Coordinates of C-alpha atoms in Angstrom, one line a residue:
M4 CA -15.5 9.1 18.4
R5 CA -17.5 6.0 19.0
R6 CA -19.3 6.4 15.6
S7 CA -15.9 7.0 14.0
L8 CA -14.5 3.9 15.4
I9 CA -17.5 1.8 14.3
A10 CA -17.3 3.3 10.8
A11 CA -13.6 2.5 10.5
V12 CA -14.0 -1.1 11.8
S13 CA -17.0 -1.6 9.5
L14 CA -14.9 -0.4 6.5
F15 CA -12.3 -3.0 7.3
V16 CA -14.7 -5.9 7.8
L17 CA -17.1 -5.3 5.0
A18 CA -14.8 -4.4 2.1
T19 CA -13.4 -7.8 1.0
P20 CA -9.8 -8.2 0.2
A21 CA -3.1 -3.8 -1.7
M22 CA -0.5 -3.3 -4.9
A23 CA 2.8 -1.5 -4.4
Q24 CA 0.9 -0.7 -7.5
E25 CA 3.9 0.9 -9.1
T26 CA 5.7 -2.5 -9.2
G27 CA 2.7 -4.7 -9.8
T28 CA 2.7 -6.2 -6.3
P29 CA -0.2 -6.1 -3.8
V30 CA 1.2 -3.6 -1.3
F31 CA -1.0 -0.5 -0.9
L32 CA -0.5 2.7 1.1
S33 CA -2.9 3.6 3.9
S34 CA -4.3 7.0 4.5
Q35 CA -2.0 7.7 7.4
R36 CA 1.8 8.2 7.7
L37 CA 3.0 6.4 10.8
F38 CA 6.5 7.8 11.0
D39 CA 8.0 11.3 11.7
K40 CA 11.0 11.4 9.4
T41 CA 11.9 8.1 7.7
A42 CA 10.9 4.5 7.5
F43 CA 12.4 1.4 5.9
G44 CA 11.4 -2.2 5.6
V45 CA 10.6 -5.2 3.6
S46 CA 7.4 -6.5 1.8
I47 CA 6.5 -10.1 1.0
S48 CA 3.7 -10.7 -1.5
D49 CA 2.0 -13.1 -3.9
P50 CA 0.6 -11.0 -6.8
N51 CA -2.1 -12.7 -8.8
N52 CA -1.1 -16.1 -7.3
S53 CA 1.7 -16.0 -9.8
G54 CA 4.9 -16.4 -7.7
M55 CA 6.3 -14.7 -4.6
A56 CA 7.8 -11.2 -4.6
L57 CA 10.3 -9.7 -2.1
E58 CA 10.9 -5.9 -2.0
G59 CA 12.8 -3.5 0.2
Y60 CA 11.6 0.1 0.6
Y61 CA 12.6 3.4 2.0
R62 CA 10.3 6.3 2.8
M63 CA 10.9 9.9 3.7
A64 CA 8.5 12.5 5.2
R65 CA 7.8 15.7 3.1
G66 CA 6.1 18.2 5.4
P67 CA 3.6 17.3 8.0
M68 CA 1.1 15.6 5.6
A69 CA 3.0 14.0 2.8
D70 CA 5.8 11.4 2.1
F71 CA 7.4 9.6 -0.7
G72 CA 9.1 6.3 -1.1
I73 CA 11.2 4.1 -3.3
R74 CA 11.2 0.3 -3.5
I75 CA 13.4 -2.3 -5.2
G76 CA 12.8 -6.1 -5.3
F77 CA 12.4 -9.3 -7.2
R78 CA 9.6 -11.6 -8.3
N79 CA 9.6 -15.2 -9.5
P80 CA 6.7 -15.4 -11.9
N81 CA 4.9 -18.7 -11.6
N82 CA 7.9 -20.2 -9.9
T83 CA 9.5 -20.7 -13.4
G84 CA 13.0 -19.9 -12.4
A85 CA 12.9 -16.6 -14.3
T86 CA 13.3 -13.5 -12.1
A87 CA 11.6 -10.1 -12.7
F88 CA 13.4 -7.0 -11.3
L89 CA 11.0 -4.6 -9.6
I90 CA 11.7 -0.9 -9.1
G91 CA 9.4 2.0 -8.4
G92 CA 8.6 5.2 -6.5
D93 CA 5.4 6.7 -5.0
Y94 CA 4.1 9.9 -3.4
R95 CA 1.3 10.2 -0.8
A96 CA -0.4 13.4 0.2
R97 CA -3.1 13.6 2.9
L98 CA -6.0 15.7 1.6
L99 CA -8.9 14.8 3.9
H100 CA -9.1 15.0 7.7
H101 CA -11.8 13.3 9.7
S102 CA -14.5 15.4 11.3
D103 CA -17.9 15.1 12.8
N104 CA -19.4 15.0 9.3
F105 CA -17.0 12.5 7.8
P106 CA -15.2 9.9 10.0
L107 CA -12.3 9.0 7.7
D108 CA -9.0 10.5 6.6
G109 CA -8.1 10.5 2.9
A110 CA -4.8 10.6 1.0
L111 CA -4.0 10.8 -2.7
T112 CA -1.4 8.2 -3.8
V113 CA 0.5 8.3 -7.1
G114 CA 3.4 6.3 -8.4
V115 CA 5.5 5.0 -11.3
G116 CA 7.5 1.9 -11.6
A117 CA 8.3 -1.2 -13.6
S118 CA 8.5 -5.0 -13.6
L119 CA 11.5 -5.9 -15.8
L120 CA 11.7 -9.4 -17.3
D121 CA 12.9 -10.7 -20.7
N122 CA 10.2 -10.2 -23.3
A123 CA 7.7 -9.2 -20.5
N124 CA 8.5 -5.7 -19.3
Q125 CA 5.7 -3.7 -17.8
L126 CA 5.4 -0.1 -16.7
F127 CA 2.8 0.9 -14.0
V128 CA 1.5 4.4 -13.3
P129 CA -1.0 4.0 -10.5
I130 CA -3.3 6.7 -9.2
G131 CA -5.4 6.0 -6.0
F132 CA -7.1 7.4 -3.0
A133 CA -6.7 5.9 0.4
L134 CA -9.5 6.1 3.0
G135 CA -9.0 5.1 6.6
R136 CA -8.7 6.2 10.2
Q137 CA -6.1 5.6 12.9
I138 CA -7.5 3.8 16.0
L139 CA -5.6 4.2 19.2
L140 CA -5.9 1.5 21.8
E141 CA -6.7 2.8 25.3
N142 CA -3.7 2.6 27.7
S143 CA -1.5 1.2 24.9
T144 CA 1.1 2.3 22.5
T145 CA -0.4 0.1 19.7
S146 CA -2.6 1.7 17.0
F147 CA -4.4 0.4 13.9
V148 CA -5.2 2.1 10.6
P149 CA -7.7 0.0 8.6
Y150 CA -8.0 1.4 5.1
I151 CA -9.4 0.9 1.6
T152 CA -7.6 2.2 -1.5
P153 CA -9.3 2.1 -4.9
A154 CA -6.8 2.7 -7.7
F155 CA -6.6 3.1 -11.4
I156 CA -3.4 1.5 -12.8
P157 CA -2.5 2.4 -16.4
T158 CA -0.1 -0.3 -17.5
F159 CA 2.2 -0.1 -20.5
A160 CA 3.7 -3.2 -22.1
D161 CA 3.2 -4.6 -25.6
N162 CA -0.4 -3.3 -25.2
T163 CA -1.6 -0.5 -23.0
E164 CA -4.1 -1.6 -20.4
M165 CA -6.1 0.3 -17.8
Y166 CA -6.5 -1.8 -14.7
F167 CA -8.7 -1.1 -11.7
A168 CA -8.0 -2.6 -8.3
V169 CA -9.2 -2.1 -4.7
G170 CA -6.7 -2.5 -1.9
L171 CA -7.8 -3.4 1.6
G172 CA -5.5 -3.7 4.6
V173 CA -4.5 -2.6 8.1
D174 CA -1.4 -0.8 9.3
I175 CA -0.5 -1.8 12.9
K176 CA 2.0 0.4 14.8
F177 CA 3.7 -1.0 17.9
G178 CA 5.2 1.7 20.0
T179 CA 7.2 4.4 18.2
S180 CA 9.7 2.4 16.1
F181 CA 7.9 -0.6 14.4
S182 CA 4.9 -1.3 12.3
M183 CA 3.5 -4.0 10.1
N184 CA 0.9 -4.0 7.3
V185 CA -1.2 -6.9 6.2
G186 CA -3.4 -6.5 3.1
G187 CA -4.7 -7.7 -0.2
S188 CA -6.3 -6.6 -3.3
F189 CA -9.1 -7.5 -5.7
G190 CA -10.3 -6.4 -9.1
D191 CA -8.0 -6.7 -12.1
L192 CA -5.0 -7.2 -9.9
D193 CA -5.4 -9.7 -7.0
G194 CA -3.0 -10.7 -4.3
I195 CA -2.0 -10.7 -0.6
S196 CA 1.0 -9.1 1.2
A197 CA 2.7 -8.5 4.5
S198 CA 5.1 -5.6 5.2
F199 CA 7.4 -4.8 8.2
S200 CA 8.7 -1.3 8.8
W201 CA 11.2 0.3 11.1
L202 CA 10.2 3.9 11.9
H203 CA 12.2 7.0 12.7

């Protein structure tokens, strides 16, 4: 357990600064689902330093190891006064479980979504794999999930592009009904984000 804790913390510290990749914003999923049935919340982000984005989301559990979500929001590109409408959905399935031989959990993440703006529409189809590990604080109801999520993000607009980004962040769960995520991404798609979730 001690080696697992050290490995997870090292992962968070060493991998420098994720995207709700399906809407082009830097909000990534971690390897761990922190709710039993549903979760809803809000994300605030600054994708590519090109204007703030605000999104609401709703997630539902699907079996013990998977969940899916939808998100809707808006972004003001470069603070120009124009507003992009964001909509997307994603699915996460946990495929790896930590063991004595490998200290991290892993989850496949896939999604599809769009950023809609006059003469600048984009469709995103991200495919990623999240690696992380839940760390429980002793004598506390607070837990942490530091994670790293490399992702390929095919993007369709006037020209088709294949982006690659690495998301890095931490989910923090307080008690049984609230969590927050802080994170960022680097690679072809940069940015920072913060999300706040109510859990059920």
